[in-house]
Amino acid sequence: MKIKLHHVNFCSTQVPAMEEFYRSVLDLGPEPSLATARVSTSGYAGNVAFVTDGTTQLHLAERDLGVGFRTGNAINPLERGHIAFRTDDIAAFKRRLTERGIPFSDYGTWAMNGWEQVFFHDPEGNIVEVHQVHAADPA
């Protein structure tokens, strides 16, 4: 099972201002392929800007305190943001979490077409995402 850093998600009430900041101060560029992959009918329709340095992405998402309630999950990745890793075997990763007694919220493919996502807390309470892409687009 391979695992690698994919993106960092920051939540904000001012997504356009955040995008302008990261694009103008850090010279990040747009990551247009992800906007069309979004699923906005499964509990989250907020504004999101996707930017990248060419390797790692930054997802600037509109804060939404109700996502966990609407999706029936204990962990809300859009309350205060998260760090995300990509794996090539989400089933093996879920087994790893279960074997270690780490509770997780299995969101399935709710936010991005083909991205199967799980969210859990690290020992300090930070939210961590691990996902696997099942679609043809590996963005």
JSON list of N, CA and C in Angstrom, two decimals, residues 5-6 9 16-17 19 25 29 31 36 40-41 45-47 59 69 81 86-87 90 96 101 105 123 131 135-136:
[
{"chain": "A", "resi": 5, "resn": "LEU", "atom": "N", "xyz": [1.37, 12.41, 0.41]},
{"chain": "A", "resi": 5, "resn": "LEU", "atom": "CA", "xyz": [0.67, 13.68, 0.64]},
{"chain": "A", "resi": 5, "resn": "LEU", "atom": "C", "xyz": [0.02, 14.14, -0.65]},
{"chain": "A", "resi": 6, "resn": "HIS", "atom": "N", "xyz": [-1.24, 14.58, -0.55]},
{"chain": "A", "resi": 6, "resn": "HIS", "atom": "CA", "xyz": [-1.95, 15.04, -1.73]},
{"chain": "A", "resi": 6, "resn": "HIS", "atom": "C", "xyz": [-2.35, 16.51, -1.64]},
{"chain": "A", "resi": 9, "resn": "ASN", "atom": "N", "xyz": [-6.33, 21.21, 3.13]},
{"chain": "A", "resi": 9, "resn": "ASN", "atom": "CA", "xyz": [-7.60, 21.92, 3.00]},
{"chain": "A", "resi": 9, "resn": "ASN", "atom": "C", "xyz": [-7.69, 22.96, 4.11]},
{"chain": "A", "resi": 16, "resn": "PRO", "atom": "N", "xyz": [-12.74, 33.57, -2.06]},
{"chain": "A", "resi": 16, "resn": "PRO", "atom": "CA", "xyz": [-12.07, 34.35, -3.10]},
{"chain": "A", "resi": 16, "resn": "PRO", "atom": "C", "xyz": [-10.85, 35.12, -2.58]},
{"chain": "A", "resi": 17, "resn": "ALA", "atom": "N", "xyz": [-10.95, 35.68, -1.38]},
{"chain": "A", "resi": 17, "resn": "ALA", "atom": "CA", "xyz": [-9.81, 36.40, -0.80]},
{"chain": "A", "resi": 17, "resn": "ALA", "atom": "C", "xyz": [-8.67, 35.45, -0.48]},
{"chain": "A", "resi": 19, "resn": "GLU", "atom": "N", "xyz": [-8.05, 32.61, -2.06]},
{"chain": "A", "resi": 19, "resn": "GLU", "atom": "CA", "xyz": [-7.45, 32.22, -3.34]},
{"chain": "A", "resi": 19, "resn": "GLU", "atom": "C", "xyz": [-6.52, 33.32, -3.86]},
{"chain": "A", "resi": 25, "resn": "VAL", "atom": "N", "xyz": [0.67, 35.83, -3.38]},
{"chain": "A", "resi": 25, "resn": "VAL", "atom": "CA", "xyz": [1.80, 35.83, -2.46]},
{"chain": "A", "resi": 25, "resn": "VAL", "atom": "C", "xyz": [2.72, 34.63, -2.68]},
{"chain": "A", "resi": 29, "resn": "GLY", "atom": "N", "xyz": [-0.76, 28.23, -8.69]},
{"chain": "A", "resi": 29, "resn": "GLY", "atom": "CA", "xyz": [-1.59, 28.30, -9.88]},
{"chain": "A", "resi": 29, "resn": "GLY", "atom": "C", "xyz": [-2.89, 27.56, -9.69]},
{"chain": "A", "resi": 31, "resn": "GLU", "atom": "N", "xyz": [-5.81, 24.80, -10.18]},
{"chain": "A", "resi": 31, "resn": "GLU", "atom": "CA", "xyz": [-5.90, 23.36, -10.46]},
{"chain": "A", "resi": 31, "resn": "GLU", "atom": "C", "xyz": [-7.30, 23.13, -11.02]},
{"chain": "A", "resi": 36, "resn": "THR", "atom": "N", "xyz": [-14.48, 20.35, -12.02]},
{"chain": "A", "resi": 36, "resn": "THR", "atom": "CA", "xyz": [-15.47, 19.54, -12.73]},
{"chain": "A", "resi": 36, "resn": "THR", "atom": "C", "xyz": [-15.69, 18.18, -12.08]},
{"chain": "A", "resi": 40, "resn": "SER", "atom": "N", "xyz": [-21.62, 18.16, -5.74]},
{"chain": "A", "resi": 40, "resn": "SER", "atom": "CA", "xyz": [-22.16, 19.15, -4.80]},
{"chain": "A", "resi": 40, "resn": "SER", "atom": "C", "xyz": [-23.55, 18.79, -4.31]},
{"chain": "A", "resi": 41, "resn": "THR", "atom": "N", "xyz": [-24.01, 17.59, -4.58]},
{"chain": "A", "resi": 41, "resn": "THR", "atom": "CA", "xyz": [-25.36, 17.19, -4.18]},
{"chain": "A", "resi": 41, "resn": "THR", "atom": "C", "xyz": [-25.38, 16.22, -3.01]},
{"chain": "A", "resi": 45, "resn": "ALA", "atom": "N", "xyz": [-22.19, 21.91, -0.86]},
{"chain": "A", "resi": 45, "resn": "ALA", "atom": "CA", "xyz": [-22.23, 22.67, -2.11]},
{"chain": "A", "resi": 45, "resn": "ALA", "atom": "C", "xyz": [-21.47, 23.98, -1.99]},
{"chain": "A", "resi": 46, "resn": "GLY", "atom": "N", "xyz": [-20.62, 24.10, -0.98]},
{"chain": "A", "resi": 46, "resn": "GLY", "atom": "CA", "xyz": [-19.89, 25.34, -0.74]},
{"chain": "A", "resi": 46, "resn": "GLY", "atom": "C", "xyz": [-18.89, 25.68, -1.82]},
{"chain": "A", "resi": 47, "resn": "ASN", "atom": "N", "xyz": [-18.46, 26.94, -1.80]},
{"chain": "A", "resi": 47, "resn": "ASN", "atom": "CA", "xyz": [-17.47, 27.44, -2.74]},
{"chain": "A", "resi": 47, "resn": "ASN", "atom": "C", "xyz": [-16.11, 26.82, -2.41]},
{"chain": "A", "resi": 59, "resn": "HIS", "atom": "N", "xyz": [-6.63, 23.12, -1.12]},
{"chain": "A", "resi": 59, "resn": "HIS", "atom": "CA", "xyz": [-8.07, 23.24, -1.35]},
{"chain": "A", "resi": 59, "resn": "HIS", "atom": "C", "xyz": [-8.59, 24.28, -0.37]},
{"chain": "A", "resi": 69, "resn": "PHE", "atom": "N", "xyz": [-23.54, 16.58, 10.12]},
{"chain": "A", "resi": 69, "resn": "PHE", "atom": "CA", "xyz": [-24.95, 16.29, 10.39]},
{"chain": "A", "resi": 69, "resn": "PHE", "atom": "C", "xyz": [-25.67, 15.82, 9.13]},
{"chain": "A", "resi": 81, "resn": "GLY", "atom": "N", "xyz": [-10.86, 22.35, 8.45]},
{"chain": "A", "resi": 81, "resn": "GLY", "atom": "CA", "xyz": [-9.85, 21.93, 7.49]},
{"chain": "A", "resi": 81, "resn": "GLY", "atom": "C", "xyz": [-9.21, 20.60, 7.83]},
{"chain": "A", "resi": 86, "resn": "ARG", "atom": "N", "xyz": [-3.11, 10.43, -0.34]},
{"chain": "A", "resi": 86, "resn": "ARG", "atom": "CA", "xyz": [-3.69, 9.54, -1.34]},
{"chain": "A", "resi": 86, "resn": "ARG", "atom": "C", "xyz": [-3.06, 8.16, -1.19]},
{"chain": "A", "resi": 87, "resn": "THR", "atom": "N", "xyz": [-3.90, 7.14, -1.28]},
{"chain": "A", "resi": 87, "resn": "THR", "atom": "CA", "xyz": [-3.42, 5.75, -1.23]},
{"chain": "A", "resi": 87, "resn": "THR", "atom": "C", "xyz": [-3.86, 5.02, -2.49]},
{"chain": "A", "resi": 90, "resn": "ILE", "atom": "N", "xyz": [-7.45, 1.78, -0.47]},
{"chain": "A", "resi": 90, "resn": "ILE", "atom": "CA", "xyz": [-8.24, 2.33, 0.63]},
{"chain": "A", "resi": 90, "resn": "ILE", "atom": "C", "xyz": [-8.77, 1.23, 1.56]},
{"chain": "A", "resi": 96, "resn": "ARG", "atom": "N", "xyz": [-6.16, -1.08, 8.43]},
{"chain": "A", "resi": 96, "resn": "ARG", "atom": "CA", "xyz": [-5.11, -0.58, 9.31]},
{"chain": "A", "resi": 96, "resn": "ARG", "atom": "C", "xyz": [-5.70, 0.26, 10.44]},
{"chain": "A", "resi": 101, "resn": "GLY", "atom": "N", "xyz": [-7.50, 0.43, 16.23]},
{"chain": "A", "resi": 101, "resn": "GLY", "atom": "CA", "xyz": [-8.55, 1.00, 17.08]},
{"chain": "A", "resi": 101, "resn": "GLY", "atom": "C", "xyz": [-8.78, 2.48, 16.85]},
{"chain": "A", "resi": 105, "resn": "SER", "atom": "N", "xyz": [-14.55, 8.20, 9.95]},
{"chain": "A", "resi": 105, "resn": "SER", "atom": "CA", "xyz": [-15.79, 8.44, 9.21]},
{"chain": "A", "resi": 105, "resn": "SER", "atom": "C", "xyz": [-15.54, 8.06, 7.77]},
{"chain": "A", "resi": 123, "resn": "PRO", "atom": "N", "xyz": [-3.53, 12.08, 17.00]},
{"chain": "A", "resi": 123, "resn": "PRO", "atom": "CA", "xyz": [-3.56, 12.14, 18.47]},
{"chain": "A", "resi": 123, "resn": "PRO", "atom": "C", "xyz": [-3.85, 13.53, 19.05]},
{"chain": "A", "resi": 131, "resn": "HIS", "atom": "N", "xyz": [-7.59, 9.11, 0.87]},
{"chain": "A", "resi": 131, "resn": "HIS", "atom": "CA", "xyz": [-8.52, 8.77, -0.21]},
{"chain": "A", "resi": 131, "resn": "HIS", "atom": "C", "xyz": [-7.83, 7.96, -1.30]},
{"chain": "A", "resi": 135, "resn": "ALA", "atom": "N", "xyz": [-11.57, 6.72, -10.26]},
{"chain": "A", "resi": 135, "resn": "ALA", "atom": "CA", "xyz": [-11.90, 7.22, -11.61]},
{"chain": "A", "resi": 135, "resn": "ALA", "atom": "C", "xyz": [-10.65, 7.30, -12.46]},
{"chain": "A", "resi": 136, "resn": "ALA", "atom": "N", "xyz": [-10.82, 7.59, -13.73]},
{"chain": "A", "resi": 136, "resn": "ALA", "atom": "CA", "xyz": [-9.70, 7.70, -14.67]},
{"chain": "A", "resi": 136, "resn": "ALA", "atom": "C", "xyz": [-8.86, 8.94, -14.41]}
]
